[in-house]
């Protein structure tokens, strides 16, 4: 049964819903790396028309989650050790710059949003560590995304915010795979996140950037030995 019913006037809303469903299923491994994406199968699962499916795939291809192949349609992007290293390198640079700019321009309201996002993430990490099921994983994934987005939010640059989101989304598959494989050290994560928050509140840009790098690389960079399963 399709997740979204077809309507007479398919518009940007349908495309956005289909793209969101695809993005989630790619991130959670329902659609594995290198899987072929056939329009008939996608229509059956997500609903919409061939046009709306193609538009959603086009959006995901610009985000780096889907790849178009000449005369062969679309497939889920690869997720190898080299892909991970490249994504993490870009996240460190882009999110580090965004955080520098946020520290320079962010006000008390921004600090409050970072504190709130950190608190929500802490609760979500406790929940997923205690019971790593689909619901807690989904809530944790969203809390982690919100925390990193909050750090960049006061940068004053819509473009760097968009890049932060793009490369964060590309890294989600690896983080969620680490969760499924029980490779996350939640005690160490809590300490890293606390250090990052404190350096932000201290307005210590070098320490904040170093702590952010530790958080991005964290459980992933030292342990990846092959493609995401």
mmCIF file with all atom_site columns, C-alpha atoms in Angstrom:
data_model
loop_
_atom_site.group_PDB
_atom_site.id
_atom_site.type_symbol
_atom_site.label_atom_id
_atom_site.label_alt_id
_atom_site.label_comp_id
_atom_site.label_asym_id
_atom_site.label_entity_id
_atom_site.label_seq_id
_atom_site.pdbx_PDB_ins_code
_atom_site.Cartn_x
_atom_site.Cartn_y
_atom_site.Cartn_z
_atom_site.occupancy
_atom_site.B_iso_or_equiv
_atom_site.pdbx_formal_charge
_atom_site.auth_seq_id
_atom_site.auth_comp_id
_atom_site.auth_asym_id
_atom_site.auth_atom_id
_atom_site.pdbx_PDB_model_num
ATOM 1   C CA . UNK A 1 1   ? 0.000  0.000  0.000   1.00 0.00 ? 1   UNK A CA 1
ATOM 2   C CA . UNK A 1 2   ? 1.407  3.423  -0.930  1.00 0.00 ? 2   UNK A CA 1
ATOM 3   C CA . UNK A 1 3   ? 2.383  5.774  1.863   1.00 0.00 ? 3   UNK A CA 1
ATOM 4   C CA . UNK A 1 4   ? 0.943  8.757  -0.008  1.00 0.00 ? 4   UNK A CA 1
ATOM 5   C CA . UNK A 1 5   ? -2.179 8.528  -2.155  1.00 0.00 ? 5   UNK A CA 1
ATOM 6   C CA . UNK A 1 6   ? -2.218 9.958  -5.620  1.00 0.00 ? 6   UNK A CA 1
ATOM 7   C CA . UNK A 1 7   ? -4.255 13.125 -6.008  1.00 0.00 ? 7   UNK A CA 1
ATOM 8   C CA . UNK A 1 8   ? -5.466 14.811 -9.182  1.00 0.00 ? 8   UNK A CA 1
ATOM 9   C CA . UNK A 1 9   ? -3.112 17.736 -8.727  1.00 0.00 ? 9   UNK A CA 1
ATOM 10  C CA . UNK A 1 10  ? 0.302  16.454 -7.759  1.00 0.00 ? 10  UNK A CA 1
ATOM 11  C CA . UNK A 1 11  ? 2.440  19.387 -6.698  1.00 0.00 ? 11  UNK A CA 1
ATOM 12  C CA . UNK A 1 12  ? 5.528  20.265 -4.743  1.00 0.00 ? 12  UNK A CA 1
ATOM 13  C CA . UNK A 1 13  ? 3.973  18.881 -1.555  1.00 0.00 ? 13  UNK A CA 1
ATOM 14  C CA . UNK A 1 14  ? 3.736  15.357 -2.991  1.00 0.00 ? 14  UNK A CA 1
ATOM 15  C CA . UNK A 1 15  ? 7.277  15.561 -4.345  1.00 0.00 ? 15  UNK A CA 1
ATOM 16  C CA . UNK A 1 16  ? 8.494  16.715 -0.932  1.00 0.00 ? 16  UNK A CA 1
ATOM 17  C CA . UNK A 1 17  ? 6.696  13.857 0.846   1.00 0.00 ? 17  UNK A CA 1
ATOM 18  C CA . UNK A 1 18  ? 8.099  11.267 -1.547  1.00 0.00 ? 18  UNK A CA 1
ATOM 19  C CA . UNK A 1 19  ? 11.602 12.730 -1.217  1.00 0.00 ? 19  UNK A CA 1
ATOM 20  C CA . UNK A 1 20  ? 11.268 12.677 2.572   1.00 0.00 ? 20  UNK A CA 1
ATOM 21  C CA . UNK A 1 21  ? 10.220 9.024  2.547   1.00 0.00 ? 21  UNK A CA 1
ATOM 22  C CA . UNK A 1 22  ? 13.070 8.064  0.254   1.00 0.00 ? 22  UNK A CA 1
ATOM 23  C CA . UNK A 1 23  ? 15.570 10.060 2.307   1.00 0.00 ? 23  UNK A CA 1
ATOM 24  C CA . UNK A 1 24  ? 14.448 8.323  5.499   1.00 0.00 ? 24  UNK A CA 1
ATOM 25  C CA . UNK A 1 25  ? 14.562 4.847  3.980   1.00 0.00 ? 25  UNK A CA 1
ATOM 26  C CA . UNK A 1 26  ? 18.007 5.417  2.481   1.00 0.00 ? 26  UNK A CA 1
ATOM 27  C CA . UNK A 1 27  ? 19.294 6.722  5.807   1.00 0.00 ? 27  UNK A CA 1
ATOM 28  C CA . UNK A 1 28  ? 17.873 3.791  7.783   1.00 0.00 ? 28  UNK A CA 1
ATOM 29  C CA . UNK A 1 29  ? 19.144 1.188  5.325   1.00 0.00 ? 29  UNK A CA 1
ATOM 30  C CA . UNK A 1 30  ? 15.732 0.107  4.051   1.00 0.00 ? 30  UNK A CA 1
ATOM 31  C CA . UNK A 1 31  ? 17.069 1.065  0.620   1.00 0.00 ? 31  UNK A CA 1
ATOM 32  C CA . UNK A 1 32  ? 20.693 -0.133 0.799   1.00 0.00 ? 32  UNK A CA 1
ATOM 33  C CA . UNK A 1 33  ? 23.722 1.408  -0.942  1.00 0.00 ? 33  UNK A CA 1
ATOM 34  C CA . UNK A 1 34  ? 23.845 0.812  -4.712  1.00 0.00 ? 34  UNK A CA 1
ATOM 35  C CA . UNK A 1 35  ? 20.248 -0.493 -4.824  1.00 0.00 ? 35  UNK A CA 1
ATOM 36  C CA . UNK A 1 36  ? 18.455 0.114  -8.129  1.00 0.00 ? 36  UNK A CA 1
ATOM 37  C CA . UNK A 1 37  ? 15.504 2.480  -7.805  1.00 0.00 ? 37  UNK A CA 1
ATOM 38  C CA . UNK A 1 38  ? 12.763 1.416  -10.214 1.00 0.00 ? 38  UNK A CA 1
ATOM 39  C CA . UNK A 1 39  ? 9.907  3.832  -10.777 1.00 0.00 ? 39  UNK A CA 1
ATOM 40  C CA . UNK A 1 40  ? 7.228  1.137  -10.575 1.00 0.00 ? 40  UNK A CA 1
ATOM 41  C CA . UNK A 1 41  ? 8.516  -0.118 -7.226  1.00 0.00 ? 41  UNK A CA 1
ATOM 42  C CA . UNK A 1 42  ? 8.809  3.399  -5.837  1.00 0.00 ? 42  UNK A CA 1
ATOM 43  C CA . UNK A 1 43  ? 5.308  4.324  -6.968  1.00 0.00 ? 43  UNK A CA 1
ATOM 44  C CA . UNK A 1 44  ? 3.956  1.233  -5.212  1.00 0.00 ? 44  UNK A CA 1
ATOM 45  C CA . UNK A 1 45  ? 5.726  2.133  -1.977  1.00 0.00 ? 45  UNK A CA 1
ATOM 46  C CA . UNK A 1 46  ? 5.461  5.932  -1.874  1.00 0.00 ? 46  UNK A CA 1
ATOM 47  C CA . UNK A 1 47  ? 2.603  6.794  -4.205  1.00 0.00 ? 47  UNK A CA 1
ATOM 48  C CA . UNK A 1 48  ? 2.598  9.672  -6.658  1.00 0.00 ? 48  UNK A CA 1
ATOM 49  C CA . UNK A 1 49  ? 3.160  9.675  -10.398 1.00 0.00 ? 49  UNK A CA 1
ATOM 50  C CA . UNK A 1 50  ? 6.233  8.861  -12.443 1.00 0.00 ? 50  UNK A CA 1
ATOM 51  C CA . UNK A 1 51  ? 6.822  12.598 -12.670 1.00 0.00 ? 51  UNK A CA 1
ATOM 52  C CA . UNK A 1 52  ? 6.713  13.152 -8.895  1.00 0.00 ? 52  UNK A CA 1
ATOM 53  C CA . UNK A 1 53  ? 8.975  10.143 -8.303  1.00 0.00 ? 53  UNK A CA 1
ATOM 54  C CA . UNK A 1 54  ? 11.490 11.444 -10.838 1.00 0.00 ? 54  UNK A CA 1
ATOM 55  C CA . UNK A 1 55  ? 11.411 14.891 -9.264  1.00 0.00 ? 55  UNK A CA 1
ATOM 56  C CA . UNK A 1 56  ? 12.015 13.394 -5.803  1.00 0.00 ? 56  UNK A CA 1
ATOM 57  C CA . UNK A 1 57  ? 14.928 11.368 -7.182  1.00 0.00 ? 57  UNK A CA 1
ATOM 58  C CA . UNK A 1 58  ? 16.327 14.491 -8.809  1.00 0.00 ? 58  UNK A CA 1
ATOM 59  C CA . UNK A 1 59  ? 16.224 16.283 -5.438  1.00 0.00 ? 59  UNK A CA 1
ATOM 60  C CA . UNK A 1 60  ? 18.016 13.405 -3.730  1.00 0.00 ? 60  UNK A CA 1
ATOM 61  C CA . UNK A 1 61  ? 20.604 13.280 -6.483  1.00 0.00 ? 61  UNK A CA 1
ATOM 62  C CA . UNK A 1 62  ? 21.492 16.930 -5.788  1.00 0.00 ? 62  UNK A CA 1
ATOM 63  C CA . UNK A 1 63  ? 21.842 15.946 -2.115  1.00 0.00 ? 63  UNK A CA 1
ATOM 64  C CA . UNK A 1 64  ? 24.225 13.123 -2.972  1.00 0.00 ? 64  UNK A CA 1
ATOM 65  C CA . UNK A 1 65  ? 21.959 10.327 -1.713  1.00 0.00 ? 65  UNK A CA 1
ATOM 66  C CA . UNK A 1 66  ? 20.953 9.075  -5.159  1.00 0.00 ? 66  UNK A CA 1
ATOM 67  C CA . UNK A 1 67  ? 22.967 8.754  -8.355  1.00 0.00 ? 67  UNK A CA 1
ATOM 68  C CA . UNK A 1 68  ? 21.633 8.947  -11.921 1.00 0.00 ? 68  UNK A CA 1
ATOM 69  C CA . UNK A 1 69  ? 23.116 6.550  -14.427 1.00 0.00 ? 69  UNK A CA 1
ATOM 70  C CA . UNK A 1 70  ? 22.931 7.225  -18.162 1.00 0.00 ? 70  UNK A CA 1
ATOM 71  C CA . UNK A 1 71  ? 20.228 5.052  -19.748 1.00 0.00 ? 71  UNK A CA 1
ATOM 72  C CA . UNK A 1 72  ? 19.928 3.016  -16.532 1.00 0.00 ? 72  UNK A CA 1
ATOM 73  C CA . UNK A 1 73  ? 17.832 5.167  -14.236 1.00 0.00 ? 73  UNK A CA 1
ATOM 74  C CA . UNK A 1 74  ? 18.706 5.808  -10.604 1.00 0.00 ? 74  UNK A CA 1
ATOM 75  C CA . UNK A 1 75  ? 20.395 3.950  -7.770  1.00 0.00 ? 75  UNK A CA 1
ATOM 76  C CA . UNK A 1 76  ? 21.150 4.645  -4.124  1.00 0.00 ? 76  UNK A CA 1
ATOM 77  C CA . UNK A 1 77  ? 24.560 6.258  -3.762  1.00 0.00 ? 77  UNK A CA 1
ATOM 78  C CA . UNK A 1 78  ? 27.443 4.101  -2.593  1.00 0.00 ? 78  UNK A CA 1
ATOM 79  C CA . UNK A 1 79  ? 28.496 4.127  1.065   1.00 0.00 ? 79  UNK A CA 1
ATOM 80  C CA . UNK A 1 80  ? 32.123 3.022  1.201   1.00 0.00 ? 80  UNK A CA 1
ATOM 81  C CA . UNK A 1 81  ? 35.024 3.812  3.488   1.00 0.00 ? 81  UNK A CA 1
ATOM 82  C CA . UNK A 1 82  ? 36.212 6.407  0.984   1.00 0.00 ? 82  UNK A CA 1
ATOM 83  C CA . UNK A 1 83  ? 32.727 7.973  0.845   1.00 0.00 ? 83  UNK A CA 1
ATOM 84  C CA . UNK A 1 84  ? 32.634 8.245  4.627   1.00 0.00 ? 84  UNK A CA 1
ATOM 85  C CA . UNK A 1 85  ? 36.102 9.804  4.848   1.00 0.00 ? 85  UNK A CA 1
ATOM 86  C CA . UNK A 1 86  ? 35.175 12.408 2.242   1.00 0.00 ? 86  UNK A CA 1
ATOM 87  C CA . UNK A 1 87  ? 31.849 13.253 3.890   1.00 0.00 ? 87  UNK A CA 1
ATOM 88  C CA . UNK A 1 88  ? 33.421 13.601 7.347   1.00 0.00 ? 88  UNK A CA 1
ATOM 89  C CA . UNK A 1 89  ? 36.188 15.817 5.984   1.00 0.00 ? 89  UNK A CA 1
ATOM 90  C CA . UNK A 1 90  ? 33.618 18.129 4.415   1.00 0.00 ? 90  UNK A CA 1
ATOM 91  C CA . UNK A 1 91  ? 31.443 18.159 7.536   1.00 0.00 ? 91  UNK A CA 1
ATOM 92  C CA . UNK A 1 92  ? 34.405 19.183 9.693   1.00 0.00 ? 92  UNK A CA 1
ATOM 93  C CA . UNK A 1 93  ? 35.231 22.091 7.385   1.00 0.00 ? 93  UNK A CA 1
ATOM 94  C CA . UNK A 1 94  ? 31.697 23.293 6.669   1.00 0.00 ? 94  UNK A CA 1
ATOM 95  C CA . UNK A 1 95  ? 30.237 22.876 10.156  1.00 0.00 ? 95  UNK A CA 1
ATOM 96  C CA . UNK A 1 96  ? 33.398 24.288 11.727  1.00 0.00 ? 96  UNK A CA 1
ATOM 97  C CA . UNK A 1 97  ? 33.152 27.435 9.635   1.00 0.00 ? 97  UNK A CA 1
ATOM 98  C CA . UNK A 1 98  ? 29.426 27.718 10.309  1.00 0.00 ? 98  UNK A CA 1
ATOM 99  C CA . UNK A 1 99  ? 30.065 27.421 14.052  1.00 0.00 ? 99  UNK A CA 1
ATOM 100 C CA . UNK A 1 100 ? 32.779 30.086 13.899  1.00 0.00 ? 100 UNK A CA 1
ATOM 101 C CA . UNK A 1 101 ? 30.323 32.452 12.236  1.00 0.00 ? 101 UNK A CA 1
ATOM 102 C CA . UNK A 1 102 ? 27.540 31.560 14.676  1.00 0.00 ? 102 UNK A CA 1
ATOM 103 C CA . UNK A 1 103 ? 29.839 32.310 17.609  1.00 0.00 ? 103 UNK A CA 1
ATOM 104 C CA . UNK A 1 104 ? 30.663 35.666 16.058  1.00 0.00 ? 104 UNK A CA 1
ATOM 105 C CA . UNK A 1 105 ? 27.052 36.653 15.383  1.00 0.00 ? 105 UNK A CA 1
ATOM 106 C CA . UNK A 1 106 ? 24.820 34.523 17.614  1.00 0.00 ? 106 UNK A CA 1
ATOM 107 C CA . UNK A 1 107 ? 22.930 36.167 20.472  1.00 0.00 ? 107 UNK A CA 1
ATOM 108 C CA . UNK A 1 108 ? 21.420 34.881 23.711  1.00 0.00 ? 108 UNK A CA 1
ATOM 109 C CA . UNK A 1 109 ? 18.435 33.483 21.827  1.00 0.00 ? 109 UNK A CA 1
ATOM 110 C CA . UNK A 1 110 ? 20.787 31.405 19.696  1.00 0.00 ? 110 UNK A CA 1
ATOM 111 C CA . UNK A 1 111 ? 22.589 30.167 22.813  1.00 0.00 ? 111 UNK A CA 1
ATOM 112 C CA . UNK A 1 112 ? 19.212 29.157 24.240  1.00 0.00 ? 112 UNK A CA 1
ATOM 113 C CA . UNK A 1 113 ? 18.359 27.179 21.118  1.00 0.00 ? 113 UNK A CA 1
ATOM 114 C CA . UNK A 1 114 ? 21.684 25.330 21.327  1.00 0.00 ? 114 UNK A CA 1
ATOM 115 C CA . UNK A 1 115 ? 21.108 24.540 25.015  1.00 0.00 ? 115 UNK A CA 1
ATOM 116 C CA . UNK A 1 116 ? 17.584 23.273 24.255  1.00 0.00 ? 116 UNK A CA 1
ATOM 117 C CA . UNK A 1 117 ? 18.812 21.134 21.349  1.00 0.00 ? 117 UNK A CA 1
ATOM 118 C CA . UNK A 1 118 ? 21.598 19.702 23.524  1.00 0.00 ? 118 UNK A CA 1
ATOM 119 C CA . UNK A 1 119 ? 19.112 18.846 26.276  1.00 0.00 ? 119 UNK A CA 1
ATOM 120 C CA . UNK A 1 120 ? 16.756 17.126 23.813  1.00 0.00 ? 120 UNK A CA 1
ATOM 121 C CA . UNK A 1 121 ? 19.670 15.206 22.323  1.00 0.00 ? 121 UNK A CA 1
ATOM 122 C CA . UNK A 1 122 ? 20.768 14.034 25.768  1.00 0.00 ? 122 UNK A CA 1
ATOM 123 C CA . UNK A 1 123 ? 17.291 12.676 26.471  1.00 0.00 ? 123 UNK A CA 1
ATOM 124 C CA . UNK A 1 124 ? 17.148 10.991 23.066  1.00 0.00 ? 124 UNK A CA 1
ATOM 125 C CA . UNK A 1 125 ? 20.576 9.407  23.541  1.00 0.00 ? 125 UNK A CA 1
ATOM 126 C CA . UNK A 1 126 ? 19.537 7.989  26.913  1.00 0.00 ? 126 UNK A CA 1
ATOM 127 C CA . UNK A 1 127 ? 16.378 6.537  25.379  1.00 0.00 ? 127 UNK A CA 1
ATOM 128 C CA . UNK A 1 128 ? 18.059 4.941  22.359  1.00 0.00 ? 128 UNK A CA 1
ATOM 129 C CA . UNK A 1 129 ? 20.911 3.552  24.488  1.00 0.00 ? 129 UNK A CA 1
ATOM 130 C CA . UNK A 1 130 ? 18.392 1.889  26.795  1.00 0.00 ? 130 UNK A CA 1
ATOM 131 C CA . UNK A 1 131 ? 16.059 0.580  24.062  1.00 0.00 ? 131 UNK A CA 1
ATOM 132 C CA . UNK A 1 132 ? 17.416 0.897  20.511  1.00 0.00 ? 132 UNK A CA 1
ATOM 133 C CA . UNK A 1 133 ? 14.210 0.237  18.591  1.00 0.00 ? 133 UNK A CA 1
ATOM 134 C CA . UNK A 1 134 ? 12.844 1.937  15.478  1.00 0.00 ? 134 UNK A CA 1
ATOM 135 C CA . UNK A 1 135 ? 10.998 4.645  17.418  1.00 0.00 ? 135 UNK A CA 1
ATOM 136 C CA . UNK A 1 136 ? 13.881 5.673  19.678  1.00 0.00 ? 136 UNK A CA 1
ATOM 137 C CA . UNK A 1 137 ? 16.291 5.527  16.730  1.00 0.00 ? 137 UNK A CA 1
ATOM 138 C CA . UNK A 1 138 ? 14.071 7.863  14.713  1.00 0.00 ? 138 UNK A CA 1
ATOM 139 C CA . UNK A 1 139 ? 13.742 10.319 17.609  1.00 0.00 ? 139 UNK A CA 1
ATOM 140 C CA . UNK A 1 140 ? 17.484 10.178 18.287  1.00 0.00 ? 140 UNK A CA 1
ATOM 141 C CA . UNK A 1 141 ? 18.321 10.743 14.631  1.00 0.00 ? 141 UNK A CA 1
ATOM 142 C CA . UNK A 1 142 ? 16.108 13.841 14.561  1.00 0.00 ? 142 UNK A CA 1
ATOM 143 C CA . UNK A 1 143 ? 17.539 15.178 17.837  1.00 0.00 ? 143 UNK A CA 1
ATOM 144 C CA . UNK A 1 144 ? 21.097 14.754 16.549  1.00 0.00 ? 144 UNK A CA 1
ATOM 145 C CA . UNK A 1 145 ? 20.222 16.527 13.306  1.00 0.00 ? 145 UNK A CA 1
ATOM 146 C CA . UNK A 1 146 ? 18.579 19.385 15.247  1.00 0.00 ? 146 UNK A CA 1
ATOM 147 C CA . UNK A 1 147 ? 21.602 19.839 17.524  1.00 0.00 ? 147 UNK A CA 1
ATOM 148 C CA . UNK A 1 148 ? 24.065 20.151 14.661  1.00 0.00 ? 148 UNK A CA 1
ATOM 149 C CA . UNK A 1 149 ? 21.706 22.415 12.739  1.00 0.00 ? 149 UNK A CA 1
ATOM 150 C CA . UNK A 1 150 ? 21.336 24.666 15.801  1.00 0.00 ? 150 UNK A CA 1
ATOM 151 C CA . UNK A 1 151 ? 25.093 25.167 15.979  1.00 0.00 ? 151 UNK A CA 1
ATOM 152 C CA . UNK A 1 152 ? 25.103 26.531 12.418  1.00 0.00 ? 152 UNK A CA 1
ATOM 153 C CA . UNK A 1 153 ? 21.842 28.455 12.638  1.00 0.00 ? 153 UNK A CA 1
ATOM 154 C CA . UNK A 1 154 ? 23.322 31.850 13.604  1.00 0.00 ? 154 UNK A CA 1
ATOM 155 C CA . UNK A 1 155 ? 25.991 31.805 10.898  1.00 0.00 ? 155 UNK A CA 1
ATOM 156 C CA . UNK A 1 156 ? 24.036 34.298 8.817   1.00 0.00 ? 156 UNK A CA 1
ATOM 157 C CA . UNK A 1 157 ? 24.662 32.302 5.632   1.00 0.00 ? 157 UNK A CA 1
ATOM 158 C CA . UNK A 1 158 ? 21.770 30.383 4.035   1.00 0.00 ? 158 UNK A CA 1
ATOM 159 C CA . UNK A 1 159 ? 24.266 28.687 1.732   1.00 0.00 ? 159 UNK A CA 1
ATOM 160 C CA . UNK A 1 160 ? 26.478 27.290 4.454   1.00 0.00 ? 160 UNK A CA 1
ATOM 161 C CA . UNK A 1 161 ? 23.372 26.172 6.360   1.00 0.00 ? 161 UNK A CA 1
ATOM 162 C CA . UNK A 1 162 ? 22.196 24.331 3.233   1.00 0.00 ? 162 UNK A CA 1
ATOM 163 C CA . UNK A 1 163 ? 25.613 22.689 2.839   1.00 0.00 ? 163 UNK A CA 1
ATOM 164 C CA . UNK A 1 164 ? 25.619 21.690 6.505   1.00 0.00 ? 164 UNK A CA 1
ATOM 165 C CA . UNK A 1 165 ? 22.268 19.956 6.029   1.00 0.00 ? 165 UNK A CA 1
ATOM 166 C CA . UNK A 1 166 ? 23.360 18.272 2.796   1.00 0.00 ? 166 UNK A CA 1
ATOM 167 C CA . UNK A 1 167 ? 26.504 16.677 4.170   1.00 0.00 ? 167 UNK A CA 1
ATOM 168 C CA . UNK A 1 168 ? 24.896 15.867 7.507   1.00 0.00 ? 168 UNK A CA 1
ATOM 169 C CA . UNK A 1 169 ? 22.194 13.951 5.610   1.00 0.00 ? 169 UNK A CA 1
ATOM 170 C CA . UNK A 1 170 ? 24.863 12.090 3.663   1.00 0.00 ? 170 UNK A CA 1
ATOM 171 C CA . UNK A 1 171 ? 26.494 10.965 6.917   1.00 0.00 ? 171 UNK A CA 1
ATOM 172 C CA . UNK A 1 172 ? 23.281 9.702  8.533   1.00 0.00 ? 172 UNK A CA 1
ATOM 173 C CA . UNK A 1 173 ? 23.518 6.234  6.957   1.00 0.00 ? 173 UNK A CA 1
ATOM 174 C CA . UNK A 1 174 ? 26.878 5.660  8.607   1.00 0.00 ? 174 UNK A CA 1
ATOM 175 C CA . UNK A 1 175 ? 25.751 6.894  12.024  1.00 0.00 ? 175 UNK A CA 1
ATOM 176 C CA . UNK A 1 176 ? 22.581 4.812  11.948  1.00 0.00 ? 176 UNK A CA 1
ATOM 177 C CA . UNK A 1 177 ? 24.548 1.758  10.816  1.00 0.00 ? 177 UNK A CA 1
ATOM 178 C CA . UNK A 1 178 ? 26.851 2.267  13.813  1.00 0.00 ? 178 UNK A CA 1
ATOM 179 C CA . UNK A 1 179 ? 23.771 2.388  16.043  1.00 0.00 ? 179 UNK A CA 1
ATOM 180 C CA . UNK A 1 180 ? 22.365 -0.840 14.562  1.00 0.00 ? 180 UNK A CA 1
ATOM 181 C CA . UNK A 1 181 ? 25.713 -2.570 15.071  1.00 0.00 ? 181 UNK A CA 1
ATOM 182 C CA . UNK A 1 182 ? 25.991 -1.329 18.705  1.00 0.00 ? 182 UNK A CA 1
ATOM 183 C CA . UNK A 1 183 ? 29.246 0.501  17.940  1.00 0.00 ? 183 UNK A CA 1
ATOM 184 C CA . UNK A 1 184 ? 28.310 3.767  19.650  1.00 0.00 ? 184 UNK A CA 1
ATOM 185 C CA . UNK A 1 185 ? 29.900 4.618  22.999  1.00 0.00 ? 185 UNK A CA 1
ATOM 186 C CA . UNK A 1 186 ? 27.151 6.705  24.569  1.00 0.00 ? 186 UNK A CA 1
ATOM 187 C CA . UNK A 1 187 ? 29.170 7.664  27.646  1.00 0.00 ? 187 UNK A CA 1
ATOM 188 C CA . UNK A 1 188 ? 31.929 9.064  25.443  1.00 0.00 ? 188 UNK A CA 1
ATOM 189 C CA . UNK A 1 189 ? 29.347 10.795 23.258  1.00 0.00 ? 189 UNK A CA 1
ATOM 190 C CA . UNK A 1 190 ? 27.802 12.477 26.303  1.00 0.00 ? 190 UNK A CA 1
ATOM 191 C CA . UNK A 1 191 ? 31.201 13.814 27.378  1.00 0.00 ? 191 UNK A CA 1
ATOM 192 C CA . UNK A 1 192 ? 31.995 15.099 23.887  1.00 0.00 ? 192 UNK A CA 1
ATOM 193 C CA . UNK A 1 193 ? 28.634 16.828 23.576  1.00 0.00 ? 193 UNK A CA 1
ATOM 194 C CA . UNK A 1 194 ? 28.993 18.443 27.007  1.00 0.00 ? 194 UNK A CA 1
ATOM 195 C CA . UNK A 1 195 ? 32.450 19.751 26.078  1.00 0.00 ? 195 UNK A CA 1
ATOM 196 C CA . UNK A 1 196 ? 31.069 21.189 22.852  1.00 0.00 ? 196 UNK A CA 1
ATOM 197 C CA . UNK A 1 197 ? 28.188 22.930 24.600  1.00 0.00 ? 197 UNK A CA 1
ATOM 198 C CA . UNK A 1 198 ? 30.456 24.401 27.275  1.00 0.00 ? 198 UNK A CA 1
ATOM 199 C CA . UNK A 1 199 ? 32.910 25.766 24.729  1.00 0.00 ? 199 UNK A CA 1
ATOM 200 C CA . UNK A 1 200 ? 30.026 27.362 22.820  1.00 0.00 ? 200 UNK A CA 1
ATOM 201 C CA . UNK A 1 201 ? 28.683 29.001 25.981  1.00 0.00 ? 201 UNK A CA 1
ATOM 202 C CA . UNK A 1 202 ? 32.220 30.185 26.811  1.00 0.00 ? 202 UNK A CA 1
ATOM 203 C CA . UNK A 1 203 ? 32.440 31.664 23.308  1.00 0.00 ? 203 UNK A CA 1
ATOM 204 C CA . UNK A 1 204 ? 35.779 29.911 22.938  1.00 0.00 ? 204 UNK A CA 1
ATOM 205 C CA . UNK A 1 205 ? 35.932 29.513 19.152  1.00 0.00 ? 205 UNK A CA 1
ATOM 206 C CA . UNK A 1 206 ? 39.087 27.344 18.919  1.00 0.00 ? 206 UNK A CA 1
ATOM 207 C CA . UNK A 1 207 ? 37.881 24.997 21.667  1.00 0.00 ? 207 UNK A CA 1
ATOM 208 C CA . UNK A 1 208 ? 34.392 24.872 20.152  1.00 0.00 ? 208 UNK A CA 1
ATOM 209 C CA . UNK A 1 209 ? 35.730 23.992 16.732  1.00 0.00 ? 209 UNK A CA 1
ATOM 210 C CA . UNK A 1 210 ? 37.958 21.270 18.185  1.00 0.00 ? 210 UNK A CA 1
ATOM 211 C CA . UNK A 1 211 ? 35.042 19.867 20.186  1.00 0.00 ? 211 UNK A CA 1
ATOM 212 C CA . UNK A 1 212 ? 32.807 19.946 17.123  1.00 0.00 ? 212 UNK A CA 1
ATOM 213 C CA . UNK A 1 213 ? 35.415 18.021 15.151  1.00 0.00 ? 213 UNK A CA 1
ATOM 214 C CA . UNK A 1 214 ? 35.535 15.407 17.927  1.00 0.00 ? 214 UNK A CA 1
ATOM 215 C CA . UNK A 1 215 ? 31.753 15.110 17.787  1.00 0.00 ? 215 UNK A CA 1
ATOM 216 C CA . UNK A 1 216 ? 31.649 14.727 14.001  1.00 0.00 ? 216 UNK A CA 1
ATOM 217 C CA . UNK A 1 217 ? 34.440 12.168 13.825  1.00 0.00 ? 217 UNK A CA 1
ATOM 218 C CA . UNK A 1 218 ? 33.507 10.527 17.119  1.00 0.00 ? 218 UNK A CA 1
ATOM 219 C CA . UNK A 1 219 ? 32.346 6.962  16.698  1.00 0.00 ? 219 UNK A CA 1
ATOM 220 C CA . UNK A 1 220 ? 32.749 6.827  12.929  1.00 0.00 ? 220 UNK A CA 1
ATOM 221 C CA . UNK A 1 221 ? 36.212 7.777  11.691  1.00 0.00 ? 221 UNK A CA 1
ATOM 222 C CA . UNK A 1 222 ? 38.287 5.376  13.846  1.00 0.00 ? 222 UNK A CA 1
ATOM 223 C CA . UNK A 1 223 ? 36.074 2.359  13.265  1.00 0.00 ? 223 UNK A CA 1
ATOM 224 C CA . UNK A 1 224 ? 34.959 2.234  9.643   1.00 0.00 ? 224 UNK A CA 1
ATOM 225 C CA . UNK A 1 225 ? 36.509 -0.730 7.893   1.00 0.00 ? 225 UNK A CA 1
ATOM 226 C CA . UNK A 1 226 ? 34.206 -1.211 4.941   1.00 0.00 ? 226 UNK A CA 1
ATOM 227 C CA . UNK A 1 227 ? 30.900 -0.268 3.341   1.00 0.00 ? 227 UNK A CA 1
ATOM 228 C CA . UNK A 1 228 ? 27.758 0.307  5.342   1.00 0.00 ? 228 UNK A CA 1
ATOM 229 C CA . UNK A 1 229 ? 25.905 -3.022 5.521   1.00 0.00 ? 229 UNK A CA 1
#
